[in-house]
mmCIF file of N, CA and C in Angstrom:
data_model
loop_
_atom_site.group_PDB
_atom_site.id
_atom_site.type_symbol
_atom_site.label_atom_id
_atom_site.label_comp_id
_atom_site.label_asym_id
_atom_site.label_seq_id
_atom_site.Cartn_x
_atom_site.Cartn_y
_atom_site.Cartn_z
ATOM 1 N N MET A 4 -0.130 -20.473 8.609
ATOM 2 C CA MET A 4 -0.070 -19.890 7.640
ATOM 3 C C MET A 4 -1.257 -19.049 7.009
ATOM 4 N N SER A 5 -0.876 -17.731 6.905
ATOM 5 C CA SER A 5 -2.337 -16.650 6.631
ATOM 6 C C SER A 5 -2.689 -17.069 5.274
ATOM 7 N N MET A 6 -3.857 -17.005 4.812
ATOM 8 C CA MET A 6 -4.369 -16.866 3.717
ATOM 9 C C MET A 6 -4.739 -15.477 2.746
ATOM 10 N N ASN A 7 -4.493 -15.274 1.750
ATOM 11 C CA ASN A 7 -4.583 -13.899 0.938
ATOM 12 C C ASN A 7 -5.770 -14.065 0.329
ATOM 13 N N ILE A 8 -6.642 -13.161 0.563
ATOM 14 C CA ILE A 8 -7.826 -12.884 -0.318
ATOM 15 C C ILE A 8 -8.023 -11.681 -1.075
ATOM 16 N N LEU A 9 -8.181 -11.425 -2.191
ATOM 17 C CA LEU A 9 -8.345 -10.439 -2.864
ATOM 18 C C LEU A 9 -9.888 -10.261 -3.193
ATOM 19 N N ILE A 10 -10.390 -9.007 -2.882
ATOM 20 C CA ILE A 10 -11.300 -8.495 -3.102
ATOM 21 C C ILE A 10 -11.520 -7.428 -4.480
ATOM 22 N N VAL A 11 -12.201 -7.773 -5.360
ATOM 23 C CA VAL A 11 -12.377 -6.794 -6.904
ATOM 24 C C VAL A 11 -13.843 -6.288 -6.636
ATOM 25 N N ASP A 12 -13.914 -5.176 -6.459
ATOM 26 C CA ASP A 12 -15.094 -4.455 -6.645
ATOM 27 C C ASP A 12 -14.866 -3.020 -6.942
ATOM 28 N N ASP A 13 -15.647 -2.577 -7.803
ATOM 29 C CA ASP A 13 -15.342 -0.966 -8.038
ATOM 30 C C ASP A 13 -16.125 -0.165 -6.949
ATOM 31 N N TYR A 14 -16.973 -0.592 -6.357
ATOM 32 C CA TYR A 14 -17.739 0.356 -5.216
ATOM 33 C C TYR A 14 -16.911 -0.028 -4.021
ATOM 34 N N MET A 15 -16.240 0.950 -3.412
ATOM 35 C CA MET A 15 -15.390 1.322 -2.482
ATOM 36 C C MET A 15 -16.478 0.640 -0.933
ATOM 37 N N VAL A 16 -17.578 1.046 -1.094
ATOM 38 C CA VAL A 16 -18.481 0.382 0.223
ATOM 39 C C VAL A 16 -18.333 -1.106 0.203
ATOM 40 N N ASN A 17 -18.585 -1.479 -0.816
ATOM 41 C CA ASN A 17 -18.458 -3.190 -0.759
ATOM 42 C C ASN A 17 -16.723 -3.617 -0.538
ATOM 43 N N ARG A 18 -15.992 -3.133 -0.726
ATOM 44 C CA ARG A 18 -14.766 -3.437 -0.511
ATOM 45 C C ARG A 18 -14.665 -3.212 0.886
ATOM 46 N N ILE A 19 -15.009 -2.336 1.560
ATOM 47 C CA ILE A 19 -14.823 -2.041 3.027
ATOM 48 C C ILE A 19 -15.678 -3.134 3.791
ATOM 49 N N ILE A 20 -16.752 -3.159 3.469
ATOM 50 C CA ILE A 20 -17.540 -4.140 4.215
ATOM 51 C C ILE A 20 -16.839 -5.626 4.021
ATOM 52 N N LEU A 21 -16.514 -6.114 3.122
ATOM 53 C CA LEU A 21 -15.973 -7.557 2.719
ATOM 54 C C LEU A 21 -14.753 -7.254 3.414
ATOM 55 N N LYS A 22 -13.931 -6.372 3.368
ATOM 56 C CA LYS A 22 -12.544 -6.158 3.870
ATOM 57 C C LYS A 22 -12.651 -6.325 5.655
ATOM 58 N N GLU A 23 -13.480 -5.748 6.052
ATOM 59 C CA GLU A 23 -14.063 -5.995 7.563
ATOM 60 C C GLU A 23 -14.326 -7.455 7.997
ATOM 61 N N ILE A 24 -15.149 -7.770 7.131
ATOM 62 C CA ILE A 24 -15.430 -8.976 7.443
ATOM 63 C C ILE A 24 -14.318 -10.244 7.332
ATOM 64 N N ILE A 25 -13.846 -9.892 6.457
ATOM 65 C CA ILE A 25 -12.725 -11.108 6.424
ATOM 66 C C ILE A 25 -11.047 -10.866 6.944
ATOM 67 N N GLU A 26 -11.235 -9.817 7.421
ATOM 68 C CA GLU A 26 -9.775 -9.526 8.103
ATOM 69 C C GLU A 26 -9.996 -9.568 9.524
ATOM 70 N N ASP A 27 -11.383 -9.528 10.043
ATOM 71 C CA ASP A 27 -11.856 -9.965 11.437
ATOM 72 C C ASP A 27 -11.629 -11.487 11.723
ATOM 73 N N THR A 28 -11.444 -12.328 10.784
ATOM 74 C CA THR A 28 -10.997 -13.587 10.922
ATOM 75 C C THR A 28 -9.534 -14.079 10.500
ATOM 76 N N GLY A 29 -8.833 -13.052 10.196
ATOM 77 C CA GLY A 29 -7.193 -13.169 10.481
ATOM 78 C C GLY A 29 -6.642 -13.472 8.913
ATOM 79 N N TYR A 30 -7.553 -13.265 8.121
ATOM 80 C CA TYR A 30 -7.004 -13.170 6.423
ATOM 81 C C TYR A 30 -6.508 -12.151 6.031
ATOM 82 N N VAL A 31 -5.430 -12.215 5.136
ATOM 83 C CA VAL A 31 -4.638 -10.911 4.614
ATOM 84 C C VAL A 31 -5.609 -10.464 3.647
ATOM 85 N N VAL A 32 -5.874 -9.019 3.407
ATOM 86 C CA VAL A 32 -6.880 -8.974 2.392
ATOM 87 C C VAL A 32 -6.292 -7.717 1.262
ATOM 88 N N PHE A 33 -6.270 -8.147 0.140
ATOM 89 C CA PHE A 33 -5.876 -7.238 -1.163
ATOM 90 C C PHE A 33 -6.946 -6.770 -1.849
ATOM 91 N N GLU A 34 -6.957 -5.692 -2.347
ATOM 92 C CA GLU A 34 -7.901 -4.877 -3.130
ATOM 93 C C GLU A 34 -7.710 -4.352 -4.264
ATOM 94 N N ALA A 35 -8.807 -4.419 -5.244
ATOM 95 C CA ALA A 35 -8.536 -4.034 -6.580
ATOM 96 C C ALA A 35 -10.197 -3.161 -7.060
ATOM 97 N N THR A 36 -10.159 -2.362 -7.927
ATOM 98 C CA THR A 36 -11.330 -1.668 -8.466
ATOM 99 C C THR A 36 -11.640 -2.461 -9.472
ATOM 100 N N ASN A 37 -11.030 -3.127 -10.428
ATOM 101 C CA ASN A 37 -11.530 -3.718 -11.487
ATOM 102 C C ASN A 37 -10.641 -4.881 -12.001
ATOM 103 N N GLY A 38 -11.085 -5.726 -12.884
ATOM 104 C CA GLY A 38 -10.458 -6.904 -13.292
ATOM 105 C C GLY A 38 -9.180 -6.759 -13.664
ATOM 106 N N LYS A 39 -8.851 -5.731 -14.520
ATOM 107 C CA LYS A 39 -7.424 -5.177 -14.858
ATOM 108 C C LYS A 39 -6.472 -5.104 -13.623
ATOM 109 N N GLU A 40 -6.924 -4.306 -12.877
ATOM 110 C CA GLU A 40 -6.044 -4.202 -11.502
ATOM 111 C C GLU A 40 -5.844 -5.388 -10.849
ATOM 112 N N ALA A 41 -6.971 -6.351 -10.822
ATOM 113 C CA ALA A 41 -6.743 -7.762 -10.191
ATOM 114 C C ALA A 41 -5.734 -8.640 -10.893
ATOM 115 N N LEU A 42 -5.858 -8.598 -12.088
ATOM 116 C CA LEU A 42 -4.761 -9.069 -13.036
ATOM 117 C C LEU A 42 -3.576 -8.622 -12.824
ATOM 118 N N ASP A 43 -3.387 -7.400 -12.721
ATOM 119 C CA ASP A 43 -2.002 -7.025 -12.353
ATOM 120 C C ASP A 43 -0.999 -7.400 -10.942
ATOM 121 N N LEU A 44 -2.171 -7.087 -9.984
ATOM 122 C CA LEU A 44 -1.902 -7.789 -8.613
ATOM 123 C C LEU A 44 -1.528 -9.140 -8.563
ATOM 124 N N LEU A 45 -2.171 -9.913 -9.317
ATOM 125 C CA LEU A 45 -1.849 -11.255 -9.047
ATOM 126 C C LEU A 45 -0.572 -11.720 -9.847
ATOM 127 N N GLN A 46 0.218 -10.573 -10.625
ATOM 128 C CA GLN A 46 1.156 -11.150 -10.893
ATOM 129 C C GLN A 46 2.539 -11.027 -9.903
ATOM 130 N N ASP A 47 2.332 -10.092 -8.749
ATOM 131 C CA ASP A 47 3.188 -9.893 -7.757
ATOM 132 C C ASP A 47 2.911 -10.341 -6.446
ATOM 133 N N ASN A 48 1.796 -11.044 -6.444
ATOM 134 C CA ASN A 48 1.163 -11.333 -5.164
ATOM 135 C C ASN A 48 0.455 -12.787 -4.719
ATOM 136 N N LYS A 49 0.899 -13.531 -4.017
ATOM 137 C CA LYS A 49 0.111 -15.133 -3.709
ATOM 138 C C LYS A 49 -1.119 -14.640 -3.431
ATOM 139 N N ILE A 50 -2.062 -14.993 -4.022
ATOM 140 C CA ILE A 50 -3.477 -15.030 -3.730
ATOM 141 C C ILE A 50 -4.174 -16.511 -3.412
ATOM 142 N N ASP A 51 -4.784 -16.805 -2.710
ATOM 143 C CA ASP A 51 -5.419 -17.912 -2.510
ATOM 144 C C ASP A 51 -7.020 -17.851 -2.899
ATOM 145 N N LEU A 52 -7.525 -17.024 -2.825
ATOM 146 C CA LEU A 52 -9.193 -16.720 -3.145
ATOM 147 C C LEU A 52 -9.503 -15.313 -3.550
ATOM 148 N N ILE A 53 -10.297 -15.294 -4.557
ATOM 149 C CA ILE A 53 -10.752 -14.035 -5.173
ATOM 150 C C ILE A 53 -12.060 -13.869 -5.280
ATOM 151 N N LEU A 54 -12.861 -12.778 -4.300
ATOM 152 C CA LEU A 54 -13.871 -12.476 -4.440
ATOM 153 C C LEU A 54 -14.228 -11.370 -5.612
ATOM 154 N N MET A 55 -15.135 -11.617 -6.770
ATOM 155 C CA MET A 55 -14.819 -10.992 -7.712
ATOM 156 C C MET A 55 -16.120 -10.299 -8.103
ATOM 157 N N ASP A 56 -16.456 -9.153 -8.149
ATOM 158 C CA ASP A 56 -17.670 -8.308 -8.607
ATOM 159 C C ASP A 56 -17.832 -8.847 -9.966
ATOM 160 N N ILE A 57 -19.147 -9.042 -10.541
ATOM 161 C CA ILE A 57 -19.381 -9.018 -11.851
ATOM 162 C C ILE A 57 -19.227 -8.068 -12.982
ATOM 163 N N GLU A 58 -19.973 -6.893 -12.353
ATOM 164 C CA GLU A 58 -19.924 -5.935 -13.052
ATOM 165 C C GLU A 58 -19.210 -4.619 -12.928
ATOM 166 N N MET A 59 -18.208 -4.271 -13.432
ATOM 167 C CA MET A 59 -17.074 -3.411 -13.301
ATOM 168 C C MET A 59 -16.713 -2.863 -14.720
ATOM 169 N N PRO A 60 -16.166 -1.175 -14.419
ATOM 170 C CA PRO A 60 -15.822 -0.811 -15.626
ATOM 171 C C PRO A 60 -14.085 -1.339 -15.840
ATOM 172 N N VAL A 61 -13.692 -0.792 -17.058
ATOM 173 C CA VAL A 61 -12.300 -1.354 -17.475
ATOM 174 C C VAL A 61 -12.413 -2.687 -17.832
ATOM 175 N N MET A 62 -12.420 -3.675 -16.809
ATOM 176 C CA MET A 62 -12.528 -5.135 -17.369
ATOM 177 C C MET A 62 -13.665 -5.945 -16.198
ATOM 178 N N ASN A 63 -14.428 -6.238 -16.744
ATOM 179 C CA ASN A 63 -15.733 -6.805 -15.798
ATOM 180 C C ASN A 63 -15.272 -8.297 -15.151
ATOM 181 N N GLY A 64 -16.004 -8.627 -14.115
ATOM 182 C CA GLY A 64 -15.867 -9.898 -13.681
ATOM 183 C C GLY A 64 -15.625 -11.053 -14.472
ATOM 184 N N PHE A 65 -16.530 -11.451 -15.581
ATOM 185 C CA PHE A 65 -16.484 -12.179 -16.590
ATOM 186 C C PHE A 65 -14.742 -12.090 -17.467
ATOM 187 N N GLU A 66 -14.863 -11.085 -17.559
ATOM 188 C CA GLU A 66 -13.410 -11.078 -18.400
ATOM 189 C C GLU A 66 -12.056 -11.495 -17.475
ATOM 190 N N ALA A 67 -12.086 -11.073 -16.315
ATOM 191 C CA ALA A 67 -11.010 -11.077 -15.430
ATOM 192 C C ALA A 67 -11.062 -12.627 -15.116
ATOM 193 N N THR A 68 -12.291 -13.004 -14.623
ATOM 194 C CA THR A 68 -12.012 -14.545 -13.983
ATOM 195 C C THR A 68 -11.748 -15.630 -15.608
ATOM 196 N N LYS A 69 -12.144 -15.369 -16.559
ATOM 197 C CA LYS A 69 -11.625 -15.940 -17.969
ATOM 198 C C LYS A 69 -10.306 -16.133 -18.292
ATOM 199 N N ALA A 70 -9.886 -14.629 -17.886
ATOM 200 C CA ALA A 70 -8.180 -14.509 -17.990
ATOM 201 C C ALA A 70 -7.532 -15.218 -16.903
ATOM 202 N N ILE A 71 -8.082 -15.423 -15.709
ATOM 203 C CA ILE A 71 -7.255 -15.947 -14.852
ATOM 204 C C ILE A 71 -7.374 -17.566 -15.017
ATOM 205 N N LYS A 72 -8.750 -18.054 -15.459
ATOM 206 C CA LYS A 72 -8.871 -19.537 -15.552
ATOM 207 C C LYS A 72 -7.817 -20.144 -17.109
ATOM 208 N N ASN A 73 -7.690 -19.352 -17.795
ATOM 209 C CA ASN A 73 -6.917 -19.558 -18.968
ATOM 210 C C ASN A 73 -5.503 -18.993 -18.844
ATOM 211 N N ASP A 74 -5.040 -18.528 -17.711
ATOM 212 C CA ASP A 74 -3.488 -18.208 -17.448
ATOM 213 C C ASP A 74 -2.766 -19.250 -17.491
ATOM 214 N N LYS A 75 -1.457 -19.187 -18.289
ATOM 215 C CA LYS A 75 -0.354 -20.319 -18.528
ATOM 216 C C LYS A 75 0.130 -20.567 -17.084
ATOM 217 N N ASN A 76 0.212 -19.407 -16.221
ATOM 218 C CA ASN A 76 0.778 -20.000 -14.858
ATOM 219 C C ASN A 76 -0.201 -20.892 -14.024
ATOM 220 N N GLN A 77 0.125 -21.703 -13.440
ATOM 221 C CA GLN A 77 -0.565 -22.713 -12.767
ATOM 222 C C GLN A 77 -1.027 -22.436 -11.628
ATOM 223 N N LEU A 78 0.059 -21.335 -11.128
ATOM 224 C CA LEU A 78 -0.679 -20.959 -9.610
ATOM 225 C C LEU A 78 -1.561 -19.881 -9.615
ATOM 226 N N ILE A 79 -1.709 -19.275 -10.760
ATOM 227 C CA ILE A 79 -2.801 -18.226 -11.040
ATOM 228 C C ILE A 79 -4.011 -18.905 -11.359
ATOM 229 N N LYS A 80 -3.727 -19.817 -12.192
ATOM 230 C CA LYS A 80 -5.025 -20.708 -12.775
ATOM 231 C C LYS A 80 -5.929 -21.510 -11.762
ATOM 232 N N ARG A 81 -5.165 -21.641 -10.720
ATOM 233 C CA ARG A 81 -5.818 -22.777 -9.656
ATOM 234 C C ARG A 81 -6.792 -21.765 -8.721
ATOM 235 N N ILE A 82 -6.390 -20.702 -8.931
ATOM 236 C CA ILE A 82 -7.214 -19.691 -7.758
ATOM 237 C C ILE A 82 -8.816 -19.947 -7.881
ATOM 238 N N LYS A 83 -9.412 -19.978 -6.638
ATOM 239 C CA LYS A 83 -10.778 -20.100 -6.876
ATOM 240 C C LYS A 83 -11.466 -18.739 -6.885
ATOM 241 N N VAL A 84 -12.334 -18.463 -7.952
ATOM 242 C CA VAL A 84 -13.031 -17.240 -8.163
ATOM 243 C C VAL A 84 -14.383 -17.235 -7.757
ATOM 244 N N ILE A 85 -14.767 -16.549 -6.446
ATOM 245 C CA ILE A 85 -16.275 -16.566 -6.041
ATOM 246 C C ILE A 85 -16.795 -15.145 -6.867
ATOM 247 N N GLY A 86 -17.878 -15.199 -7.645
ATOM 248 C CA GLY A 86 -18.624 -14.100 -8.115
ATOM 249 C C GLY A 86 -19.689 -13.534 -7.116
ATOM 250 N N ILE A 87 -19.515 -12.301 -7.373
ATOM 251 C CA ILE A 87 -20.257 -11.379 -6.590
ATOM 252 C C ILE A 87 -21.320 -10.561 -7.204
ATOM 253 N N THR A 88 -22.410 -10.730 -7.089
ATOM 254 C CA THR A 88 -23.571 -10.364 -8.155
ATOM 255 C C THR A 88 -24.900 -10.396 -7.600
ATOM 256 N N ALA A 89 -25.865 -8.899 -8.053
ATOM 257 C CA ALA A 89 -26.714 -8.711 -7.550
ATOM 258 C C ALA A 89 -27.937 -9.502 -8.533
ATOM 259 N N HIS A 90 -27.361 -10.137 -9.879
ATOM 260 C CA HIS A 90 -28.047 -10.891 -10.462
ATOM 261 C C HIS A 90 -28.531 -12.396 -9.821
ATOM 262 N N ASP A 91 -29.722 -12.803 -10.396
ATOM 263 C CA ASP A 91 -30.298 -13.855 -10.259
ATOM 264 C C ASP A 91 -29.679 -14.891 -11.122
ATOM 265 N N ILE A 92 -28.832 -15.672 -10.756
ATOM 266 C CA ILE A 92 -28.067 -16.613 -11.663
ATOM 267 C C ILE A 92 -28.958 -17.841 -12.398
ATOM 268 N N ASN A 93 -30.280 -17.658 -11.732
ATOM 269 C CA ASN A 93 -31.221 -18.630 -12.343
ATOM 270 C C ASN A 93 -32.078 -17.806 -13.532
ATOM 271 N N ASP A 94 -31.770 -16.639 -13.684
ATOM 272 C CA ASP A 94 -32.914 -16.023 -14.515
ATOM 273 C C ASP A 94 -32.305 -16.266 -16.038
ATOM 274 N N SER A 95 -33.406 -16.751 -16.538
ATOM 275 C CA SER A 95 -33.201 -17.457 -17.895
ATOM 276 C C SER A 95 -32.916 -16.487 -19.263
ATOM 277 N N SER A 96 -32.883 -15.014 -18.897
ATOM 278 C CA SER A 96 -32.091 -14.213 -19.798
ATOM 279 C C SER A 96 -30.807 -14.205 -19.752
ATOM 280 N N LEU A 97 -30.047 -14.960 -18.812
ATOM 281 C CA LEU A 97 -28.780 -14.849 -18.521
ATOM 282 C C LEU A 97 -28.025 -16.068 -19.123
ATOM 283 N N GLU A 98 -26.955 -15.993 -19.811
ATOM 284 C CA GLU A 98 -26.281 -16.992 -20.152
ATOM 285 C C GLU A 98 -25.729 -17.822 -18.565
ATOM 286 N N ILE A 99 -26.331 -19.145 -18.648
ATOM 287 C CA ILE A 99 -25.655 -19.696 -17.595
ATOM 288 C C ILE A 99 -24.539 -20.390 -17.785
ATOM 289 N N SER A 100 -23.876 -20.293 -18.980
ATOM 290 C CA SER A 100 -22.422 -20.764 -19.561
ATOM 291 C C SER A 100 -21.533 -19.640 -18.850
ATOM 292 N N ASP A 101 -21.864 -18.370 -19.028
ATOM 293 C CA ASP A 101 -20.836 -17.414 -18.481
ATOM 294 C C ASP A 101 -20.589 -17.345 -17.110
ATOM 295 N N PHE A 102 -21.629 -17.955 -16.180
ATOM 296 C CA PHE A 102 -21.703 -18.256 -14.947
ATOM 297 C C PHE A 102 -20.868 -19.380 -14.368
ATOM 298 N N SER A 103 -20.589 -20.421 -15.451
ATOM 299 C CA SER A 103 -19.847 -21.479 -14.911
ATOM 300 C C SER A 103 -18.500 -21.415 -14.903
ATOM 301 N N ILE A 104 -17.607 -20.109 -15.145
ATOM 302 C CA ILE A 104 -16.239 -20.054 -14.808
ATOM 303 C C ILE A 104 -16.113 -19.896 -13.590
ATOM 304 N N PHE A 105 -17.069 -19.529 -12.542
ATOM 305 C CA PHE A 105 -17.006 -19.189 -11.540
ATOM 306 C C PHE A 105 -17.197 -20.190 -10.153
ATOM 307 N N ASP A 106 -16.380 -20.258 -9.317
ATOM 308 C CA ASP A 106 -16.356 -21.599 -8.496
ATOM 309 C C ASP A 106 -17.165 -21.520 -7.231
ATOM 310 N N GLY A 107 -18.119 -20.158 -7.313
ATOM 311 C CA GLY A 107 -19.235 -20.139 -6.496
ATOM 312 C C GLY A 107 -19.833 -18.466 -6.449
ATOM 313 N N PHE A 108 -20.730 -18.153 -5.643
ATOM 314 C CA PHE A 108 -21.304 -17.112 -5.868
ATOM 315 C C PHE A 108 -21.639 -16.632 -4.352
ATOM 316 N N ILE A 109 -21.565 -15.230 -4.351
ATOM 317 C CA ILE A 109 -22.225 -14.370 -2.989
ATOM 318 C C ILE A 109 -23.421 -13.359 -3.778
ATOM 319 N N SER A 110 -24.391 -13.724 -3.473
ATOM 320 C CA SER A 110 -25.268 -12.735 -3.851
ATOM 321 C C SER A 110 -25.446 -11.089 -2.957
ATOM 322 N N LYS A 111 -25.642 -10.293 -3.838
ATOM 323 C CA LYS A 111 -25.845 -9.020 -3.258
ATOM 324 C C LYS A 111 -27.472 -8.854 -3.112
ATOM 325 N N PRO A 112 -27.956 -8.493 -1.672
ATOM 326 C CA PRO A 112 -27.138 -8.161 -0.591
ATOM 327 C C PRO A 112 -26.537 -9.112 0.185
ATOM 328 N N PHE A 113 -25.649 -9.220 0.591
ATOM 329 C CA PHE A 113 -24.798 -10.578 1.459
ATOM 330 C C PHE A 113 -24.504 -10.411 2.767
ATOM 331 N N THR A 114 -24.906 -11.555 3.505
ATOM 332 C CA THR A 114 -24.728 -11.218 4.950
ATOM 333 C C THR A 114 -23.490 -11.518 5.402
ATOM 334 N N LEU A 115 -22.804 -11.327 6.561
ATOM 335 C CA LEU A 115 -21.769 -11.635 7.190
ATOM 336 C C LEU A 115 -21.702 -13.286 7.151
ATOM 337 N N GLU A 116 -22.638 -13.858 7.273
ATOM 338 C CA GLU A 116 -22.605 -15.695 7.786
ATOM 339 C C GLU A 116 -22.240 -16.135 6.404
ATOM 340 N N TYR A 117 -23.075 -15.610 5.454
ATOM 341 C CA TYR A 117 -22.816 -16.353 4.036
ATOM 342 C C TYR A 117 -21.467 -16.329 3.670
ATOM 343 N N VAL A 118 -20.976 -14.772 3.493
ATOM 344 C CA VAL A 118 -19.518 -14.590 2.955
ATOM 345 C C VAL A 118 -18.663 -15.484 3.819
ATOM 346 N N LEU A 119 -18.391 -15.431 5.035
ATOM 347 C CA LEU A 119 -17.517 -16.276 5.595
ATOM 348 C C LEU A 119 -17.754 -17.608 5.429
ATOM 349 N N GLU A 120 -18.958 -18.149 5.458
ATOM 350 C CA GLU A 120 -19.056 -19.749 4.994
ATOM 351 C C GLU A 120 -18.518 -20.020 3.653
ATOM 352 N N CYS A 121 -18.767 -18.988 2.672
ATOM 353 C CA CYS A 121 -18.193 -19.213 1.405
ATOM 354 C C CYS A 121 -16.695 -19.129 1.416
ATOM 355 N N VAL A 122 -16.162 -18.358 2.309
ATOM 356 C CA VAL A 122 -14.672 -17.878 2.094
ATOM 357 C C VAL A 122 -13.815 -19.298 2.939
ATOM 358 N N LYS A 123 -14.566 -19.695 3.623
ATOM 359 C CA LYS A 123 -13.849 -20.538 4.689
ATOM 360 C C LYS A 123 -14.189 -22.034 3.906
ATOM 361 N N LYS A 124 -15.295 -22.275 3.281
ATOM 362 C CA LYS A 124 -15.248 -23.415 2.377
ATOM 363 C C LYS A 124 -14.375 -23.648 1.097
ATOM 364 N N ASN A 125 -14.039 -22.257 0.526
ATOM 365 C CA ASN A 125 -13.464 -22.467 -0.603
ATOM 366 C C ASN A 125 -11.785 -22.358 -0.061
ATOM 367 N N LEU A 126 -11.313 -21.631 0.988
ATOM 368 C CA LEU A 126 -10.099 -22.003 1.301
ATOM 369 C C LEU A 126 -9.703 -23.346 1.966
ATOM 370 N N GLU A 127 -10.783 -24.028 2.353
ATOM 371 C CA GLU A 127 -10.436 -25.703 2.965
ATOM 372 C C GLU A 127 -10.057 -26.448 1.686
ATOM 373 N N ILE A 128 -10.613 -25.998 0.342
ATOM 374 C CA ILE A 128 -10.377 -26.522 -1.011
ATOM 375 C C ILE A 128 -8.851 -26.442 -1.382
ATOM 376 N N VAL A 129 -8.598 -25.047 -1.198
ATOM 377 C CA VAL A 129 -7.360 -24.941 -1.481
ATOM 378 C C VAL A 129 -6.133 -25.543 -0.584
ATOM 379 N N ALA A 130 -6.512 -25.635 0.816
ATOM 380 C CA ALA A 130 -5.306 -25.748 1.878
ATOM 381 C C ALA A 130 -5.089 -27.315 1.751
#
């Protein structure tokens, strides 16, 4: 059974890099350029894991992840969401509670090994 991963990032180069890393391992990849597109895509597709950029236009990663975690549909609500950020999540000027809605993080710049480790770890939890 193949697993479906949604990459949400407004920057095309990031989507391309992440897609290549993930598809090489046999996962099916969906793409969205902002949180609203991601939420729309979730209505019609079974997604097992989301890699969500935090800063995007239209609807950012915080807003989209909050909507996912509060969704009435249990299949959507249970999806693991990994935040992608260039921010230091330990920065005292940021609200740590905002970051607590995510199931993990990938920091930019990211490495191939770390992305794969994060994806596999979170898909094992789902399976």
